[in-house]
Amino acid sequence: MVGRGAVAAFAVLAFTGCMAHGQRTVPVAEVAGPEALRVVLVTTPQDFSEAVKRANPGDKIVLANGVWADFDAVFHAEGTANSPIHLVAETPGKVILSGQSSLRLAGNYLIVSGLVFRDGYTPRSEVISFRRDSNHLANNSRVTNTVIDSYSNPDRTQRDLWVGMYGRNNTFDFNHLENKTNAGPTMAVRLNTEESQENGHRIANNYFGPRPVLGSNGGETLRIGTSHYSLTHSGTVVEDNFFDRCSGEVEIISNKSGGNIYRGNTFHASRGTLTLRHGNGTLIENNLFDGAGEPYTGGVRVINAEQTIRNNYFKDLTGIRFSGALVIMNGVPNSPINRYHQVNGAVIERNTFDQVSSIELGEGSDSERSAVPVNSKLQNNIVLGKGGVNPFHLHDEVSGIAFADNLGSGGWPEAIASGFSKLESPTQIGERGWIQPSAGAGAVGPYGVALSATGVDWYPKASAASPFEGGAVVSLKPGTDVLFDALQEANAGDQFILEPGDYLESRIITLSVPVSIKAEDRGSARLSFERPQLFKLTGNGGLQLDGVTVTGRSAPDGSGNSLVGTSSSDGSNNHLLDLKNSRFEDFDVNRGFSVVAASKGSFFDRIDVENSEFENISGPVFKLDAETDDYGIYNAEYLEISDSSFTRIGKTVASVYRGGTDESTFGPHVLVTGSSFETIGSGDVPIMDLHGIQYVKFSGNNVIAANPVALTLTTGKPELDFSANKLDGAPADTFATTVDLRGKN
Ligand code: CA
């Protein structure tokens, strides 16, 4: 590996004189090589192209510090094994590629280092591509020490890749990729021509920062191959990478080719699994899957033949079914290449499962997926279920898996019990109480990779702080357009405190950062607005309202008003909305007046409502049904309402729509607890209209004069919890009418 220090030292050599035309050539005689090393500093795209054209093995092209907007960079050159050609930043982290920029590599022995992509998105199908076009690939080349941060297409449905690897023997290491919010894997290894197969690529020591929930398929952090080429050998090594909150969809990694190795990686608080979706003969070893107790965190999902999973540590994983700590799928007999091939010859040995919620065997068993695992072994593992509860769930016949010499906490299903012995008192070491191997069972440490050994050291890794804190605290006095004026200059995490009195807003407030607006005392600040919307969330916009009374009385007399709306005009990251201790009244000047109305192409991570009142609202109160194309896309991952009241609501309280039948998402989720509802809807309008939902909890609520929740089930196995509700004073647990369309499409 080339040291980072060496790159910086070379760059310094370039600045020993003035630059008349933005380009200066400095021969460096003392560097040995087949040709004299030249260092060329460039300040314009034209000079860069010229320098690339004239580059010889051993040359170093240096991009001057500053912002390079709309830079369509092509690095097509021929280095040699001993004298690669470098493309480096003058100072690592000080060269920003923004706007509509991209970088394409083609040729041999190229090394790219020190760049940052942010404040824009690629106009091409990739940000960094290891090919110029389908006829010119890069081989034996490396991209290192480079950052791509939030460089997402503002249209969430537009697919692209941040990194596309083609060719052979390429390396992608010590990079930092964070916050991709549009469709398409963050990174993909492509095997679409013979020149990219048996590729020998190495993906190592990267920091894969948070990938927010996409709200549809296509949110993988890494994909290797596609179903079409899945029976070809890939031979990519993925090692010592840190996956931090990579939660775009059910697949953290979608492995769709053969002969890959995943070794020594850490998966931290990431939803979903490393999925062996297609292809055979892949090895997964020495990884740490640490769910940190977060929802839907999982480990490995096994499909296909000759897969080996050994010496991994699975810790605090709460996922079940497709996101279990270990999931062995059923296959489809004589499966087409894009469905599920039978598990055959899987070896799962010497792993430690420590406080995991589930291990699923024969998962997905149904009339189509009827081929049970065969010729497989599960041996010498330590398996400790969460809270001492047996984590194994058997969905079909498991006689094709030989269980032997495993240790665990007990309670095993009879069909597999002979392969287990009780681990009486596990030895634990370290602050986190790692379970030590015992009697030849369990994983031998160290597990995974340390965060500090990944990414770059000159760019901060993503924080876990609340988005509604950490900024300035600003006190505001009542008046007209006070919020509009104050929020023009708002920074992320600012908190605005409203002194008692009336606030009237005559303009729509566009919010592209998360802010908090709080009344000094609950109910003492009254807010009204004269436009069809008050807050329009865009970019990274988010809003917390605490203790505020909002009235719709001043809104225009037209249909479809809303307090909070969304727009992707300035980018559309995942939004957060937090309404608490607040009151919303008289949103009824016309029909279709919502508190929240999401537009197509926008997505809320969470809408939280707590201890708030809603009265006289024409509704729907929460309108989250703009994605009607049935592509598996939806508007909100979580709508969670607690300890709140809804009175005289014209339409439904919540309208949520998720169409499509793919099994790629965990949401949408709707949770409603401890709340009261009185006089909701007219005619047969349901209290809530939930289509394609994956999780519903409607529990401990008191309902008077309303129609049941309308559930339309379209895909998956939605979790439904209706308990302890009262309808018109009488117990009515299951307060829903269900239409089940599953298997009918
Ligand atoms: Ca997927």
XYZ file of C-alpha atoms and ligand atoms in Angstrom:
746
model
C 0.000 0.000 0.000
C 1.209 3.522 -0.748
C 1.403 5.547 2.451
C -0.726 8.639 2.705
C 2.273 10.696 3.745
C 4.078 9.913 0.502
C 1.247 11.326 -1.570
C 1.262 14.587 0.321
C 5.040 14.905 0.040
C 4.914 14.607 -3.748
C 2.231 17.263 -3.967
C 4.396 19.734 -2.099
C 7.095 19.435 -4.774
C 4.762 21.032 -7.290
C 4.698 24.440 -5.679
C 8.156 25.706 -6.166
C 7.355 28.480 -8.613
C 4.660 30.645 -10.078
C 2.065 29.324 -12.494
C 1.648 31.396 -15.616
C -1.018 29.279 -17.267
C -2.257 27.193 -14.417
C 0.130 24.399 -15.299
C 3.683 23.849 -14.312
C 5.980 20.956 -14.921
C 8.650 20.097 -12.421
C 11.086 17.340 -13.346
C 12.147 15.393 -10.295
C 15.372 13.750 -11.256
C 16.029 11.902 -8.044
C 12.951 9.657 -8.363
C 14.023 6.467 -10.043
C 11.866 4.923 -12.725
C 11.776 4.119 -16.392
C 11.145 7.790 -17.148
C 11.681 10.987 -15.220
C 8.813 11.745 -12.849
C 6.957 14.934 -13.621
C 4.608 16.700 -11.267
C 1.990 18.773 -13.057
C -0.220 21.171 -11.146
C -3.454 22.014 -12.941
C -6.090 24.614 -12.145
C -8.610 24.201 -14.963
C -10.422 21.236 -16.556
C -8.757 22.079 -19.888
C -5.281 21.926 -18.354
C -6.242 18.687 -16.650
C -7.258 17.097 -19.970
C -4.052 18.290 -21.547
C -1.966 16.900 -18.682
C -3.717 13.529 -18.923
C -3.126 13.407 -22.650
C 0.594 13.989 -22.177
C 0.989 11.842 -19.088
C 3.783 9.296 -18.972
C 4.335 6.508 -16.467
C 5.374 7.952 -13.131
C 3.752 11.351 -13.683
C 1.726 12.989 -10.978
C -1.149 15.266 -11.932
C -2.089 17.571 -9.067
C -5.498 19.260 -8.886
C -5.185 22.715 -7.343
C -7.058 23.358 -4.116
C -10.504 24.878 -4.494
C -13.940 24.068 -5.808
C -14.100 22.339 -9.185
C -17.702 22.774 -10.312
C -19.233 20.649 -13.080
C -15.922 18.875 -13.655
C -16.421 15.999 -16.095
C -13.042 14.411 -15.421
C -11.639 11.647 -17.602
C -8.412 10.072 -16.373
C -7.455 7.853 -19.295
C -3.774 6.991 -19.283
C -1.281 4.149 -19.260
C 0.988 3.782 -16.279
C 3.100 0.751 -15.468
C 3.300 -1.496 -12.438
C 6.491 0.218 -11.283
C 5.483 3.696 -12.391
C 1.774 4.305 -11.994
C 0.284 7.648 -12.962
C -1.164 9.614 -10.047
C -4.067 12.021 -9.850
C -3.951 13.719 -6.476
C -5.366 16.680 -4.611
C -2.950 19.507 -3.873
C -4.025 19.045 -0.265
C -6.150 16.010 0.575
C -9.677 17.240 1.344
C -9.156 20.714 -0.146
C -10.132 19.790 -3.693
C -13.926 19.779 -3.903
C -15.713 18.409 -6.954
C -19.212 19.886 -6.861
C -22.231 20.527 -9.052
C -22.449 18.068 -11.927
C -19.057 16.438 -11.549
C -17.865 12.913 -12.134
C -14.622 11.010 -12.603
C -13.974 8.226 -15.097
C -10.806 6.137 -15.134
C -9.568 4.110 -18.077
C -6.253 2.484 -18.868
C -3.757 0.863 -16.529
C -1.929 1.548 -13.281
C -3.679 4.753 -12.256
C -3.945 6.028 -8.685
C -6.474 8.652 -7.565
C -6.245 10.218 -4.124
C -7.466 13.009 -1.856
C -10.643 14.228 -3.651
C -14.010 15.227 -2.151
C -17.325 15.041 -4.027
C -20.110 17.060 -2.431
C -22.753 19.762 -3.056
C -24.174 18.254 -6.201
C -24.746 14.948 -7.942
C -23.477 13.086 -10.959
C -25.136 13.789 -14.312
C -23.837 10.373 -15.404
C -24.749 6.920 -14.165
C -21.785 6.955 -11.758
C -19.812 9.468 -9.696
C -16.560 7.508 -9.890
C -16.366 4.951 -12.662
C -13.600 2.466 -13.366
C -14.338 2.844 -17.048
C -14.518 5.649 -19.574
C -17.168 3.849 -21.618
C -18.019 0.253 -22.405
C -14.913 -0.101 -24.615
C -12.382 1.521 -22.313
C -12.046 0.024 -18.842
C -9.579 0.649 -16.039
C -7.378 -2.183 -14.822
C -4.761 -2.434 -12.068
C -5.885 0.935 -10.762
C -6.743 2.390 -7.403
C -8.989 5.036 -5.874
C -8.020 5.900 -2.317
C -8.371 8.611 0.311
C -11.423 10.037 -1.413
C -14.768 11.237 -0.019
C -18.259 11.214 -1.515
C -20.654 12.957 0.871
C -24.375 13.461 0.207
C -23.718 13.656 -3.534
C -27.264 12.454 -4.193
C -29.594 13.142 -7.068
C -32.394 15.354 -5.695
C -34.914 13.074 -7.381
C -34.868 10.045 -5.080
C -36.175 7.764 -7.798
C -33.297 8.508 -10.204
C -30.897 5.565 -10.066
C -27.157 5.994 -10.099
C -24.041 4.540 -8.484
C -21.490 6.479 -6.520
C -18.785 4.011 -7.447
C -18.870 1.573 -10.346
C -16.004 -0.932 -10.517
C -15.218 -2.518 -13.880
C -12.132 -4.173 -15.337
C -9.735 -6.262 -13.273
C -7.379 -5.966 -10.331
C -8.660 -2.615 -9.164
C -8.522 -1.351 -5.597
C -10.908 0.909 -3.719
C -9.563 1.573 -0.247
C -9.502 4.102 2.608
C -12.437 6.050 1.158
C -15.420 7.662 2.896
C -18.908 7.343 1.384
C -21.802 8.856 3.305
C -25.503 9.655 2.949
C -26.691 8.485 -0.445
C -30.414 9.253 -0.535
C -31.412 8.376 -4.108
C -32.001 4.977 -5.676
C -29.225 2.634 -6.722
C -26.476 0.932 -4.731
C -23.855 3.191 -3.182
C -21.209 1.061 -4.853
C -21.345 -1.799 -7.334
C -18.899 -4.221 -8.900
C -20.059 -4.843 -12.448
C -19.471 -8.150 -14.236
C -21.314 -7.265 -17.416
C -18.508 -8.113 -19.840
C -15.845 -10.818 -19.778
C -13.178 -8.169 -19.118
C -14.796 -7.479 -15.740
C -15.205 -11.089 -14.598
C -12.735 -13.015 -12.431
C -11.799 -9.503 -11.498
C -9.662 -9.780 -8.374
C -10.789 -6.379 -7.109
C -10.090 -5.356 -3.545
C -12.455 -3.155 -1.529
C -10.809 -2.447 1.800
C -10.702 -0.146 4.827
C -13.482 2.069 3.548
C -15.877 3.937 5.785
C -19.378 3.313 4.475
C -21.230 5.960 6.471
C -24.972 6.127 7.056
C -27.186 5.107 4.162
C -30.683 6.272 5.205
C -33.763 4.182 4.550
C -34.598 4.554 0.858
C -38.213 3.472 1.115
C -37.970 1.067 -1.831
C -35.670 -1.527 -3.399
C -32.325 -0.182 -4.647
C -30.889 1.021 -1.322
C -28.001 -1.474 -1.101
C -24.663 -0.147 0.105
C -22.680 -2.606 -2.009
C -23.681 -4.934 -4.796
C -21.362 -7.366 -6.545
C -22.762 -8.668 -9.823
C -26.322 -8.940 -11.045
C -28.548 -11.972 -11.415
C -27.763 -12.145 -15.131
C -24.020 -12.794 -14.559
C -24.399 -14.477 -11.199
C -23.042 -17.853 -12.223
C -19.724 -16.334 -13.297
C -16.770 -16.076 -10.947
C -16.130 -12.634 -9.531
C -13.324 -13.114 -7.010
C -13.709 -9.746 -5.296
C -12.289 -9.324 -1.794
C -14.175 -7.041 0.595
C -12.186 -6.681 3.789
C -11.738 -4.462 6.824
C -14.521 -2.044 5.878
C -16.773 -0.322 8.418
C -20.480 -0.245 7.536
C -22.039 2.393 9.802
C -25.860 2.527 9.849
C -26.131 1.262 6.272
C -29.902 0.835 6.383
C -31.168 1.607 2.895
C -33.173 -1.617 2.491
C -33.200 -5.339 3.414
C -29.819 -5.941 1.741
C -26.812 -4.125 3.218
C -24.748 -6.002 0.655
C -26.290 -7.821 -2.264
C -23.861 -10.513 -3.367
C -24.863 -11.579 -6.880
C -21.824 -13.446 -8.165
C -19.515 -16.289 -7.223
C -16.254 -16.713 -5.354
C -16.198 -13.493 -3.372
C -14.655 -13.047 0.074
C -16.056 -10.839 2.872
C -13.499 -10.747 5.648
C -12.896 -8.700 8.765
C -15.607 -6.109 8.164
C -17.666 -4.411 10.880
C -21.386 -3.923 10.353
C -22.585 -1.431 12.952
C -26.285 -0.740 13.609
C -27.108 -1.527 9.994
C -30.554 -2.780 9.023
C -30.835 -5.893 6.902
C -28.192 -8.457 6.040
C -25.194 -9.320 3.944
C -27.271 -11.271 1.437
C -25.827 -14.080 -0.689
C -28.542 -13.403 -3.204
C -27.047 -15.090 -6.295
C -23.876 -17.003 -7.188
C -21.970 -19.779 -5.455
C -18.813 -20.344 -3.449
C -18.544 -17.183 -1.383
C -16.695 -17.006 1.949
C -17.758 -14.840 4.875
C -15.304 -14.866 7.773
C -13.985 -12.877 10.734
C -16.659 -10.194 10.453
C -18.460 -8.441 13.288
C -22.185 -7.868 12.895
C -23.029 -5.552 15.784
C -26.651 -4.441 15.714
C -26.312 -2.361 18.888
C -29.895 -3.428 19.621
C -31.295 -1.304 16.775
C -34.419 -2.453 14.901
C -34.082 -4.820 11.925
C -30.369 -5.356 12.394
C -29.300 -8.687 10.920
C -26.340 -10.802 9.866
C -26.107 -13.097 6.850
C -28.808 -14.409 4.544
C -27.825 -17.589 2.718
C -29.049 -18.690 -0.726
C -27.319 -20.833 -3.445
C -24.518 -23.425 -3.280
C -21.180 -23.854 -1.475
C -21.397 -20.814 0.780
C -19.141 -20.722 3.841
C -19.824 -18.615 6.929
C -17.186 -19.094 9.591
C -15.657 -17.391 12.582
C -17.974 -14.371 12.571
C -19.333 -12.638 15.676
C -23.021 -11.695 15.624
C -23.968 -9.375 18.484
C -27.135 -7.644 19.683
C -29.067 -8.210 16.464
C -32.829 -7.705 16.793
C -33.952 -8.541 13.242
C -36.240 -11.437 12.443
C -37.255 -13.196 9.213
C -35.341 -11.648 6.269
C -33.175 -9.677 8.711
C -32.330 -12.449 11.151
C -28.809 -12.925 12.495
C -28.613 -15.956 10.201
C -31.213 -16.711 7.551
C -31.107 -19.852 5.452
C -33.620 -19.519 2.665
C -35.663 -22.118 0.891
C -35.086 -22.258 -2.862
C -37.298 -22.596 -5.911
C -37.040 -26.005 -7.633
C -35.343 -25.514 -11.038
C -35.176 -21.839 -10.229
C -34.915 -19.245 -12.962
C -31.651 -17.309 -12.576
C -33.328 -14.350 -10.940
C -35.282 -16.288 -8.287
C -34.002 -18.395 -5.378
C -31.540 -21.207 -5.946
C -31.556 -23.990 -3.374
C -29.056 -23.865 -0.520
C -26.646 -26.736 -1.148
C -23.405 -27.442 0.700
C -23.497 -24.496 3.080
C -20.918 -24.649 5.882
C -21.695 -22.550 8.939
C -19.094 -23.102 11.596
C -17.310 -21.569 14.556
C -19.472 -18.463 14.682
C -20.677 -16.807 17.858
C -24.247 -15.572 18.049
C -24.488 -13.371 21.126
C -27.895 -11.955 22.135
C -29.562 -12.376 18.761
C -33.324 -12.431 18.215
C -33.543 -14.903 15.388
C -31.985 -17.579 13.241
C -34.349 -18.541 10.432
C -34.134 -21.950 8.751
C -36.094 -22.609 5.567
C -37.181 -18.967 5.532
C -39.463 -17.963 2.687
C -40.983 -21.457 2.509
C -44.126 -21.305 0.402
C -45.635 -23.069 -2.600
C -42.982 -21.558 -4.885
C -39.976 -21.677 -2.523
C -40.269 -25.338 -1.607
C -36.667 -26.601 -2.074
C -35.257 -27.044 1.448
C -31.511 -26.702 2.238
C -29.430 -29.826 1.473
C -25.898 -31.178 2.186
C -25.282 -28.405 4.685
C -23.626 -28.220 8.110
C -24.060 -26.019 11.141
C -21.331 -26.963 13.565
C -19.138 -25.683 16.396
C -21.120 -22.476 16.809
C -22.060 -20.755 20.050
C -25.664 -19.612 19.926
C -27.047 -17.403 22.695
C -30.531 -16.104 22.027
C -31.605 -12.658 23.182
C -32.620 -12.847 26.825
C -31.866 -16.579 26.860
C -34.745 -17.327 24.458
C -34.162 -19.884 21.696
C -33.611 -17.891 18.472
C -34.179 -20.756 15.998
C -37.305 -20.590 13.850
C -37.916 -23.586 11.603
C -40.090 -22.845 8.597
C -39.689 -26.191 6.841
C -37.900 -29.543 6.905
C -34.279 -29.132 8.163
C -32.935 -32.671 7.737
C -30.609 -31.368 4.978
C -28.623 -29.441 7.601
C -26.349 -31.483 9.896
C -26.158 -29.942 13.359
C -23.140 -30.938 15.449
C -21.066 -29.750 18.396
C -22.829 -26.442 18.910
C -23.125 -24.782 22.305
C -25.849 -22.491 23.520
C -28.380 -21.314 26.011
C -30.981 -24.067 25.584
C -34.582 -24.424 24.492
C -33.682 -25.747 21.054
C -36.437 -27.127 18.811
C -36.523 -30.920 18.927
C -35.526 -31.352 15.281
C -32.087 -29.817 15.911
C -31.537 -30.362 19.649
C -29.118 -33.281 19.219
C -26.572 -30.927 17.633
C -26.381 -28.728 20.735
C -25.009 -28.845 24.252
C -25.663 -26.426 27.021
C -22.993 -23.759 27.529
C -23.184 -23.525 31.293
C -21.260 -20.356 32.072
C -19.717 -18.595 29.085
C -16.407 -16.827 29.632
C -16.688 -13.153 28.763
C -13.833 -10.702 28.301
C -13.400 -6.991 27.668
C -15.698 -4.077 28.341
C -18.304 -5.456 25.970
C -18.237 -8.956 27.376
C -17.194 -10.865 24.284
C -18.103 -14.532 24.588
C -14.961 -16.634 24.402
C -14.704 -19.850 22.382
C -15.329 -22.983 24.381
C -14.715 -26.660 23.624
C -13.848 -25.889 19.993
C -16.992 -23.854 19.419
C -17.392 -20.134 18.799
C -15.465 -17.427 16.961
C -11.873 -16.532 17.770
C -11.221 -12.771 17.965
C -10.412 -10.137 16.966
C -13.685 -9.498 15.162
C -14.267 -6.888 12.476
C -12.300 -3.671 12.069
C -11.984 -0.558 14.228
C -13.726 2.581 12.953
C -10.448 4.487 13.132
C -8.782 2.068 10.714
C -11.187 3.039 7.935
C -11.897 6.051 5.733
C -9.726 9.154 5.791
C -8.423 11.000 8.808
C -9.080 14.496 7.437
C -12.875 14.179 7.091
C -15.147 13.671 10.114
C -17.221 10.528 10.312
C -20.988 10.821 10.736
C -22.193 11.748 14.216
C -25.080 10.221 16.098
C -26.329 13.450 17.686
C -29.983 14.558 17.523
C -30.538 16.738 14.443
C -32.676 19.115 16.501
C -29.889 20.080 18.877
C -26.447 21.561 18.785
C -27.223 24.844 17.001
C -27.931 28.349 18.269
C -30.808 29.104 20.653
C -32.750 32.144 19.425
C -35.633 33.869 21.213
C -38.423 35.378 19.059
C -41.126 37.950 19.836
C -44.670 37.807 18.388
C -45.445 39.560 15.104
C -45.840 39.064 11.358
C -43.356 36.942 9.369
C -41.151 36.609 12.421
C -40.492 32.939 11.700
C -39.971 33.517 7.995
C -37.291 36.114 8.700
C -35.604 34.097 11.435
C -35.539 30.846 9.480
C -33.911 32.361 6.383
C -30.607 32.257 8.201
C -31.160 29.051 10.151
C -28.457 26.454 10.553
C -28.899 22.777 11.328
C -29.849 22.210 14.938
C -30.947 25.790 15.695
C -33.675 26.171 18.310
C -36.180 29.023 18.119
C -38.032 29.882 21.325
C -41.366 31.680 20.858
C -42.322 34.198 23.501
C -46.082 34.236 24.312
C -48.375 35.850 21.738
C -49.586 35.615 18.133
C -47.403 34.808 15.158
C -48.799 35.321 11.648
C -46.861 34.133 8.618
C -47.692 35.543 5.173
C -45.124 33.518 3.217
C -44.188 29.876 2.733
C -41.095 28.952 4.732
C -38.698 26.648 2.888
C -36.630 24.614 5.332
C -33.534 22.799 4.135
C -32.014 22.123 7.558
C -33.510 20.592 10.712
C -34.707 23.180 13.242
C -36.757 23.219 16.406
C -39.527 25.718 17.232
C -40.682 25.772 20.849
C -43.202 27.835 22.761
C -41.819 29.307 25.959
C -44.835 27.801 27.729
C -47.128 25.186 26.272
C -49.977 26.819 24.329
C -48.752 30.373 24.904
C -47.577 30.909 21.333
C -50.263 30.848 18.631
C -49.234 30.396 15.021
C -51.290 31.000 11.869
C -50.489 31.228 8.167
C -51.957 32.802 5.048
C -50.518 30.648 2.285
C -51.562 27.101 1.270
C -48.578 25.794 3.217
C -46.485 27.054 6.100
C -43.408 24.805 6.081
C -41.974 23.256 2.938
C -39.269 20.702 3.733
C -36.578 20.250 1.137
C -32.932 19.176 1.096
C -32.082 18.103 4.616
C -35.088 19.896 6.107
C -36.637 18.738 9.350
C -38.925 20.279 11.942
C -39.688 19.926 15.609
C -42.707 21.790 17.000
C -43.023 21.792 20.771
C -45.789 23.423 22.773
C -47.148 25.511 19.900
C -50.820 26.093 19.037
C -51.368 26.217 15.279
C -54.623 27.334 13.711
C -55.635 26.950 10.052
C -58.154 29.800 10.220
C -56.062 32.263 8.141
C -55.232 29.802 5.384
C -56.668 30.435 1.907
C -60.095 29.069 0.975
C -58.868 26.407 -1.440
C -58.530 22.657 -1.266
C -55.319 20.811 -0.352
C -53.716 23.141 2.189
C -51.187 21.745 4.640
C -49.105 22.918 7.563
C -46.081 20.868 6.468
C -45.342 19.844 2.900
C -42.315 18.646 1.003
C -40.510 19.506 -2.189
C -37.510 17.952 -3.874
C -36.542 21.129 -5.729
C -33.445 21.582 -3.561
C -32.720 17.912 -3.009
C -34.743 15.478 -1.016
C -32.980 13.797 1.842
C -34.855 11.873 4.477
C -36.906 14.239 6.588
C -37.747 14.173 10.284
C -40.876 15.682 11.801
C -41.493 15.792 15.529
C -44.742 17.276 16.842
C -45.140 17.341 20.602
C -47.161 19.064 23.286
C -48.827 21.017 20.512
C -52.350 21.767 19.334
C -53.641 21.908 15.757
C -57.114 23.365 15.269
C -59.515 24.549 12.620
C -57.755 23.210 9.560
C -61.154 23.259 7.876
C -61.487 26.356 5.711
C -61.836 23.978 2.769
C -61.554 20.278 2.018
C -58.328 18.290 1.978
C -56.575 20.397 4.630
C -53.755 18.300 6.123
C -51.278 18.787 8.931
C -48.679 16.888 6.893
C -48.874 16.203 3.149
C -45.905 14.477 1.539
C -45.334 15.044 -2.145
C -44.287 12.376 -4.599
C -40.552 11.759 -4.434
C -40.180 12.766 -0.795
C -39.586 10.609 2.234
C -39.827 10.942 6.000
C -37.631 8.737 8.178
C -39.988 9.474 11.022
C -43.083 11.468 11.816
C -43.445 11.458 15.595
C -46.528 12.832 17.301
C -46.659 12.948 21.047
C -49.013 14.443 23.592
C -50.758 16.654 21.024
C -54.338 17.605 20.078
C -55.957 17.750 16.656
C -59.433 19.268 16.312
C -61.626 20.318 13.359
C -59.412 19.138 10.545
C -60.849 18.363 7.121
C -57.936 15.965 6.581
C -56.413 13.516 5.929
C -54.372 14.683 8.925
C -51.300 12.750 7.749
C -51.365 12.387 3.984
C -48.638 9.929 3.040
C -50.088 8.428 -0.106
C -48.435 10.251 -3.008
C -46.529 7.202 -4.350
C -49.250 5.460 -6.302
C -47.104 3.911 -9.067
C -46.870 0.532 -7.314
C -43.070 0.497 -7.579
C -42.649 -0.383 -3.900
C -42.018 3.265 -3.029
C -43.664 5.092 -0.129
C -43.536 8.380 1.779
C -42.705 7.563 5.403
C -40.856 4.796 7.205
C -42.457 5.492 10.601
C -45.606 7.332 11.633
C -45.740 7.052 15.394
C -48.543 8.668 17.387
C -48.773 8.455 21.167
C -50.916 10.019 23.894
C -52.706 12.342 21.496
C -56.303 13.202 20.649
C -58.153 13.594 17.360
C -61.586 15.224 17.358
C -63.906 15.972 14.425
C -61.656 14.884 11.582
C -63.398 15.104 8.194
C -61.324 12.540 6.325
C -59.111 9.841 7.691
C -56.421 10.474 10.328
C -53.692 8.794 8.267
C -53.591 7.743 4.642
C -50.490 5.633 3.917
C -49.778 3.945 0.587
C -47.040 1.481 -0.359
C -47.747 -0.276 -3.648
C -45.754 -3.048 -5.333
C -45.095 -6.625 -4.252
C -41.298 -6.791 -3.762
C -39.944 -7.746 -0.334
C -37.216 -5.120 -0.180
C -38.407 -2.805 2.581
C -39.128 -3.052 6.294
C -41.682 -0.265 6.231
C -43.940 1.513 6.234
C -44.713 1.341 9.956
C -47.660 2.942 11.743
C -47.796 2.913 15.535
C -50.695 4.460 17.421
C -50.910 4.081 21.192
C -52.676 5.664 24.153
C -54.652 8.051 21.973
C -58.282 9.052 21.653
C -60.376 9.494 18.524
C -63.828 11.026 18.371
C -66.037 11.645 15.329
C -63.665 10.641 12.557
C -64.691 10.600 8.916
C -68.084 10.682 7.337
C -69.849 7.806 5.567
C -67.499 4.846 5.256
C -64.217 6.756 5.584
C -61.925 4.644 7.809
C -60.164 6.009 10.866
C -56.922 5.178 9.028
C -56.348 3.891 5.514
C -53.196 1.760 5.393
C -52.204 0.139 2.092
C -49.167 -2.156 1.723
C -48.191 -1.529 5.328
C -45.552 -3.813 6.913
C -46.107 -3.030 10.573
C -49.158 -1.750 12.436
C -49.537 -1.318 16.149
C -52.897 0.164 17.148
C -53.105 -0.397 20.839
C -54.556 1.118 23.995
C -56.673 3.641 22.121
C -60.132 4.947 22.879
C -62.356 5.370 19.826
C -65.785 6.985 19.619
C -67.790 7.279 16.410
C -65.326 6.106 13.798
C -64.986 3.351 11.207
C -62.308 0.651 11.626
C -58.776 0.889 10.274
C -58.777 -0.178 6.600
C -55.852 -2.553 5.978
C -54.862 -3.633 2.481
C -52.148 -6.300 2.622
C -50.090 -6.556 -0.566
C -46.745 -8.168 0.259
C -44.611 -9.836 2.935
C -45.859 -10.899 6.335
C -46.956 -7.663 7.965
C -46.912 -7.568 11.744
C -50.294 -6.479 13.049
C -50.943 -5.690 16.683
C -54.420 -4.544 17.671
C -54.841 -4.843 21.401
C -56.501 -3.174 24.379
C -58.552 -0.742 22.317
C -62.001 0.511 23.270
C -64.727 1.305 20.752
C -67.604 3.451 22.016
C -66.668 2.363 25.513
C -66.541 -1.380 24.870
C -63.428 -3.533 24.328
C -62.716 -3.929 20.603
C -59.226 -5.271 20.144
C -59.200 -5.938 16.429
C -60.450 -2.685 15.106
C -59.732 -3.228 11.412
C -61.153 -4.454 8.141
C -58.620 -6.340 6.054
C -58.342 -6.901 2.330
C -55.595 -9.413 1.523
C -54.283 -9.116 -2.043
C -51.145 -11.188 -1.455
C -50.512 -13.849 -4.065
C -53.229 -12.411 -6.261
C -51.095 -10.105 -8.383
Ca -32.268 -5.086 -3.049
